[in-house]
Amino acid sequence: MTVTSQPDQHHSADAPDLARLLRPVVRESSVSEVAKRLLDHLSAGDIRPGTRLPAERQLAEALGVARSSVRGALSALDVLGIVEIRPGSGSYVREGTSEFLPRAINWGLMLGQRRTQDLVEVRTYMEGVSARLAAERASDADVTLLERHLQHMREAGGDVTAFIDADIAFHLETARIAGNTVLSDILHSIRALLQVWMERVSDIEGTVSGTLCEHDAVLAAIRARDPEAADRAMAEHMRMASARLRASVDSGF
């Protein structure tokens, strides 16, 4: 399906400069390479939701690829719900940034996107700080809440959604206990990353048992009010979780 650049009466947020931002795809073109390049600009905030993308011809010229590669990339992003293709009007970035982030992260994982690796790296550091501060500041009531979230993880059984929800709740509760509003806000803002991360690794053998064991160690350190141990336990959890994530990407899950 060829996408034209005719104006749309309902959207005036065009992206006339996007073609200038794009650099030619160096190696042999492919749908995934073009999609990755477009996603880089989408997730970097170069294009706002509702923005109309340049026409296929413009994108193909800017990237130095065939229009068929651009068309395939746009179709893939349309399937993922990131781009909406409107026959006779053009391709638009979908509204709803809160729903866009999980899709962007998931697509980035499939493509090995550097931005996703950076997010994982930042999360690892912040989770360690969160656990350390939580161990210093947790009350008995706070520890009880963490125990409850861990118990919900154990009781989830084969319910992957319930397990993921309890896992995320444990981490966000730890951030709240840490008592640093900036840290808590940042971890809440990347909640989508935590969800996509867990969804990606849920089929990896040993994920549930390993995750439970690692959370047990974090909880034990916080319960003991041992900041150093809490930091180490969370660092180990992040190391193992990152390994599971890499295994998921490498295996194509």
Tab-separated table of C-alpha atoms in Angstrom:
chain	number	residue	atom	x	y	z
A	1	MET	CA	0.000	0.000	0.000
A	2	THR	CA	1.527	3.332	-1.043
A	3	VAL	CA	1.232	6.115	1.496
A	4	THR	CA	0.672	9.612	0.127
A	5	SER	CA	1.501	12.911	1.748
A	6	GLN	CA	-1.849	14.617	1.265
A	7	PRO	CA	-2.936	16.711	4.258
A	8	ASP	CA	-5.398	15.310	6.758
A	9	GLN	CA	-8.200	17.608	7.908
A	10	HIS	CA	-8.112	16.270	11.463
A	11	HIS	CA	-4.360	16.424	12.110
A	12	SER	CA	-2.091	19.397	11.467
A	13	ALA	CA	0.974	18.069	13.326
A	14	ASP	CA	3.191	17.254	10.325
A	15	ALA	CA	6.878	16.381	10.507
A	16	PRO	CA	8.475	18.374	7.645
A	17	ASP	CA	11.982	18.134	9.138
A	18	LEU	CA	12.041	14.404	9.810
A	19	ALA	CA	13.511	13.630	6.393
A	20	ARG	CA	16.463	15.863	7.287
A	21	LEU	CA	17.058	13.973	10.529
A	22	LEU	CA	17.252	10.607	8.813
A	23	ARG	CA	20.593	9.296	7.566
A	24	PRO	CA	20.980	6.712	4.819
A	25	VAL	CA	20.927	3.085	5.930
A	26	VAL	CA	24.566	2.076	5.472
A	27	ARG	CA	24.316	-1.664	4.968
A	28	GLU	CA	21.939	-3.449	2.666
A	29	SER	CA	18.444	-2.234	3.404
A	30	SER	CA	15.909	-4.361	5.208
A	31	VAL	CA	12.547	-3.801	6.780
A	32	SER	CA	13.959	-4.221	10.304
A	33	GLU	CA	16.764	-1.702	9.727
A	34	VAL	CA	14.352	0.921	8.413
A	35	ALA	CA	11.886	0.246	11.236
A	36	LYS	CA	14.684	0.569	13.790
A	37	ARG	CA	15.787	3.911	12.348
A	38	LEU	CA	12.243	5.263	12.447
A	39	LEU	CA	11.725	3.949	15.973
A	40	ASP	CA	14.923	5.665	17.129
A	41	HIS	CA	13.371	9.004	16.227
A	42	LEU	CA	9.960	8.098	17.620
A	43	SER	CA	11.286	7.014	21.006
A	44	ALA	CA	13.739	9.931	21.151
A	45	GLY	CA	10.808	12.332	21.051
A	46	ASP	CA	11.678	13.841	17.659
A	47	ILE	CA	8.090	13.207	16.582
A	48	ARG	CA	4.986	13.894	18.664
A	49	PRO	CA	1.938	11.591	18.814
A	50	GLY	CA	-0.482	12.525	16.052
A	51	THR	CA	2.310	13.662	13.746
A	52	ARG	CA	2.076	12.756	10.072
A	53	LEU	CA	5.230	11.144	8.753
A	54	PRO	CA	6.797	12.192	5.434
A	55	ALA	CA	5.619	10.355	2.330
A	56	GLU	CA	7.143	6.989	1.427
A	57	ARG	CA	9.150	8.590	-1.365
A	58	GLN	CA	10.679	11.161	0.982
A	59	LEU	CA	11.536	8.566	3.601
A	60	ALA	CA	13.067	6.260	0.986
A	61	GLU	CA	15.220	9.078	-0.385
A	62	ALA	CA	16.335	10.203	3.079
A	63	LEU	CA	17.267	6.646	4.104
A	64	GLY	CA	18.722	5.690	0.743
A	65	VAL	CA	16.550	2.598	0.444
A	66	ALA	CA	13.846	1.247	-1.809
A	67	ARG	CA	10.282	2.354	-1.166
A	68	SER	CA	9.349	-1.292	-0.608
A	69	SER	CA	11.597	-1.336	2.504
A	70	VAL	CA	9.923	1.790	3.845
A	71	ARG	CA	6.492	0.353	3.086
A	72	GLY	CA	7.331	-2.871	4.921
A	73	ALA	CA	8.709	-0.991	7.932
A	74	LEU	CA	5.626	1.198	8.178
A	75	SER	CA	3.398	-1.863	7.923
A	76	ALA	CA	5.322	-3.540	10.753
A	77	LEU	CA	4.998	-0.462	12.953
A	78	ASP	CA	1.302	-0.317	12.063
A	79	VAL	CA	0.826	-3.912	13.252
A	80	LEU	CA	2.566	-3.035	16.522
A	81	GLY	CA	0.213	-0.101	17.019
A	82	ILE	CA	2.941	2.536	16.837
A	83	VAL	CA	2.056	3.961	13.432
A	84	GLU	CA	-1.372	4.264	11.827
A	85	ILE	CA	-1.564	4.045	8.026
A	86	ARG	CA	-4.522	5.961	6.564
A	87	PRO	CA	-5.119	5.252	2.877
A	88	GLY	CA	-5.168	8.455	0.891
A	89	SER	CA	-3.873	10.504	3.804
A	90	GLY	CA	-0.549	9.191	5.098
A	91	SER	CA	1.141	7.504	8.050
A	92	TYR	CA	0.676	8.945	11.534
A	93	VAL	CA	2.241	8.331	14.928
A	94	ARG	CA	-0.581	7.010	17.072
A	95	GLU	CA	-1.932	8.998	19.989
A	96	GLY	CA	-1.439	7.714	23.543
A	97	THR	CA	2.190	7.936	24.627
A	98	SER	CA	1.533	5.799	27.718
A	99	GLU	CA	0.636	2.907	25.407
A	100	PHE	CA	3.452	3.705	22.982
A	101	LEU	CA	6.330	3.125	25.415
A	102	PRO	CA	5.745	-0.622	25.993
A	103	ARG	CA	5.430	-1.180	22.252
A	104	ALA	CA	8.570	0.844	21.556
A	105	ILE	CA	10.527	-1.076	24.177
A	106	ASN	CA	9.301	-4.440	22.917
A	107	TRP	CA	10.122	-3.579	19.314
A	108	GLY	CA	13.500	-2.272	20.451
A	109	LEU	CA	14.207	-5.558	22.232
A	110	MET	CA	13.439	-7.509	19.101
A	111	LEU	CA	15.850	-5.324	17.134
A	112	GLY	CA	18.548	-5.169	19.821
A	113	GLN	CA	18.054	-1.430	20.077
A	114	ARG	CA	20.747	0.483	21.985
A	115	ARG	CA	18.194	2.726	23.675
A	116	THR	CA	16.632	-0.311	25.370
A	117	GLN	CA	20.029	-1.465	26.604
A	118	ASP	CA	20.545	1.982	28.099
A	119	LEU	CA	17.191	1.760	29.887
A	120	VAL	CA	18.132	-1.602	31.359
A	121	GLU	CA	21.475	-0.204	32.524
A	122	VAL	CA	19.851	2.785	34.216
A	123	ARG	CA	17.230	0.606	35.846
A	124	THR	CA	19.952	-1.632	37.311
A	125	TYR	CA	21.637	1.309	38.989
A	126	MET	CA	18.420	2.853	40.310
A	127	GLU	CA	17.124	-0.431	41.731
A	128	GLY	CA	20.345	-0.848	43.713
A	129	VAL	CA	20.035	2.633	45.215
A	130	SER	CA	16.379	1.954	45.955
A	131	ALA	CA	17.139	-1.280	47.844
A	132	ARG	CA	19.957	0.342	49.825
A	133	LEU	CA	17.785	3.247	50.956
A	134	ALA	CA	14.852	0.941	51.704
A	135	ALA	CA	17.058	-1.113	54.037
A	136	GLU	CA	18.028	2.061	55.872
A	137	ARG	CA	14.509	3.445	56.180
A	138	ALA	CA	12.028	0.536	56.243
A	139	SER	CA	9.581	0.260	59.104
A	140	ASP	CA	8.127	-3.054	60.271
A	141	ALA	CA	4.946	-2.189	58.390
A	142	ASP	CA	6.956	-1.594	55.217
A	143	VAL	CA	8.614	-4.994	55.519
A	144	THR	CA	5.194	-6.579	55.934
A	145	LEU	CA	4.043	-5.001	52.665
A	146	LEU	CA	7.069	-6.367	50.825
A	147	GLU	CA	6.403	-9.798	52.297
A	148	ARG	CA	2.832	-9.588	51.042
A	149	HIS	CA	3.950	-8.770	47.483
A	150	LEU	CA	6.409	-11.662	47.533
A	151	GLN	CA	3.692	-13.987	48.815
A	152	HIS	CA	1.451	-12.893	45.929
A	153	MET	CA	4.273	-13.828	43.552
A	154	ARG	CA	4.456	-17.289	45.109
A	155	GLU	CA	0.677	-17.739	44.943
A	156	ALA	CA	0.437	-16.685	41.295
A	157	GLY	CA	1.145	-20.223	40.101
A	158	GLY	CA	0.784	-20.330	36.341
A	159	ASP	CA	-0.896	-16.927	36.199
A	160	VAL	CA	1.856	-14.951	34.447
A	161	THR	CA	-0.033	-11.659	34.669
A	162	ALA	CA	-0.537	-11.988	38.431
A	163	PHE	CA	3.135	-12.895	38.905
A	164	ILE	CA	4.305	-9.893	36.868
A	165	ASP	CA	1.941	-7.531	38.696
A	166	ALA	CA	3.222	-8.710	42.094
A	167	ASP	CA	6.841	-8.481	40.913
A	168	ILE	CA	6.384	-4.893	39.736
A	169	ALA	CA	4.542	-4.040	42.962
A	170	PHE	CA	7.509	-5.347	44.987
A	171	HIS	CA	9.927	-3.068	43.141
A	172	LEU	CA	7.687	-0.017	43.295
A	173	GLU	CA	7.038	-0.648	47.002
A	174	THR	CA	10.792	-0.801	47.571
A	175	ALA	CA	11.151	2.549	45.807
A	176	ARG	CA	8.428	4.054	47.994
A	177	ILE	CA	10.083	2.761	51.146
A	178	ALA	CA	13.370	4.298	50.003
A	179	GLY	CA	11.750	7.649	50.690
A	180	ASN	CA	13.303	9.485	47.758
A	181	THR	CA	10.525	11.047	45.689
A	182	VAL	CA	12.705	11.640	42.617
A	183	LEU	CA	13.894	8.028	42.579
A	184	SER	CA	10.355	6.762	43.119
A	185	ASP	CA	8.981	8.942	40.307
A	186	ILE	CA	11.647	7.742	37.872
A	187	LEU	CA	11.009	4.071	38.652
A	188	HIS	CA	7.269	4.626	38.255
A	189	SER	CA	7.892	6.312	34.909
A	190	ILE	CA	9.672	3.202	33.580
A	191	ARG	CA	7.045	0.826	34.914
A	192	ALA	CA	6.369	-0.084	31.285
A	193	LEU	CA	9.945	-1.304	31.020
A	194	LEU	CA	9.487	-3.587	34.023
A	195	GLN	CA	6.302	-5.033	32.539
A	196	VAL	CA	7.767	-5.651	29.095
A	197	TRP	CA	10.938	-7.050	30.663
A	198	MET	CA	8.977	-9.629	32.661
A	199	GLU	CA	6.685	-10.491	29.764
A	200	ARG	CA	9.696	-11.139	27.571
A	201	VAL	CA	11.419	-13.510	30.030
A	202	SER	CA	8.356	-15.301	31.417
A	203	ASP	CA	8.904	-18.299	29.098
A	204	ILE	CA	12.595	-18.698	29.952
A	205	GLU	CA	13.149	-21.820	32.063
A	206	GLY	CA	13.928	-20.967	35.669
A	207	THR	CA	12.533	-17.430	35.501
A	208	VAL	CA	9.896	-17.893	38.210
A	209	SER	CA	12.044	-19.882	40.655
A	210	GLY	CA	15.063	-17.648	40.070
A	211	THR	CA	13.064	-14.449	40.445
A	212	LEU	CA	11.499	-15.653	43.694
A	213	CYS	CA	14.868	-16.625	45.138
A	214	GLU	CA	16.403	-13.285	44.180
A	215	HIS	CA	13.509	-11.324	45.683
A	216	ASP	CA	13.802	-13.404	48.860
A	217	ALA	CA	17.413	-12.270	49.204
A	218	VAL	CA	16.493	-8.608	48.694
A	219	LEU	CA	13.692	-8.854	51.239
A	220	ALA	CA	15.911	-10.592	53.781
A	221	ALA	CA	18.482	-7.811	53.541
A	222	ILE	CA	15.859	-5.089	53.913
A	223	ARG	CA	14.308	-6.937	56.854
A	224	ALA	CA	17.761	-7.093	58.464
A	225	ARG	CA	18.203	-3.341	57.808
A	226	ASP	CA	21.460	-4.122	56.001
A	227	PRO	CA	21.981	-1.556	53.181
A	228	GLU	CA	25.128	-3.205	51.814
A	229	ALA	CA	23.481	-6.618	51.612
A	230	ALA	CA	20.355	-5.121	50.055
A	231	ASP	CA	22.441	-3.400	47.373
A	232	ARG	CA	24.334	-6.628	46.650
A	233	ALA	CA	21.155	-8.717	46.535
A	234	MET	CA	19.453	-6.303	44.157
A	235	ALA	CA	22.582	-6.113	41.979
A	236	GLU	CA	22.567	-9.912	41.716
A	237	HIS	CA	18.863	-9.900	40.887
A	238	MET	CA	19.448	-7.319	38.149
A	239	ARG	CA	22.411	-9.326	36.806
A	240	MET	CA	20.363	-12.504	36.573
A	241	ALA	CA	17.304	-10.692	35.208
A	242	SER	CA	19.461	-9.054	32.536
A	243	ALA	CA	20.875	-12.471	31.596
A	244	ARG	CA	17.354	-13.834	31.226
A	245	LEU	CA	16.418	-10.855	29.083
A	246	ARG	CA	19.408	-11.418	26.800
A	247	ALA	CA	18.486	-15.102	26.535
A	248	SER	CA	14.964	-14.093	25.537
A	249	VAL	CA	16.211	-11.730	22.824
A	250	ASP	CA	18.811	-14.202	21.523
A	251	SER	CA	16.274	-17.012	21.315
A	252	GLY	CA	13.761	-14.819	19.521
A	253	PHE	CA	10.970	-15.108	22.119
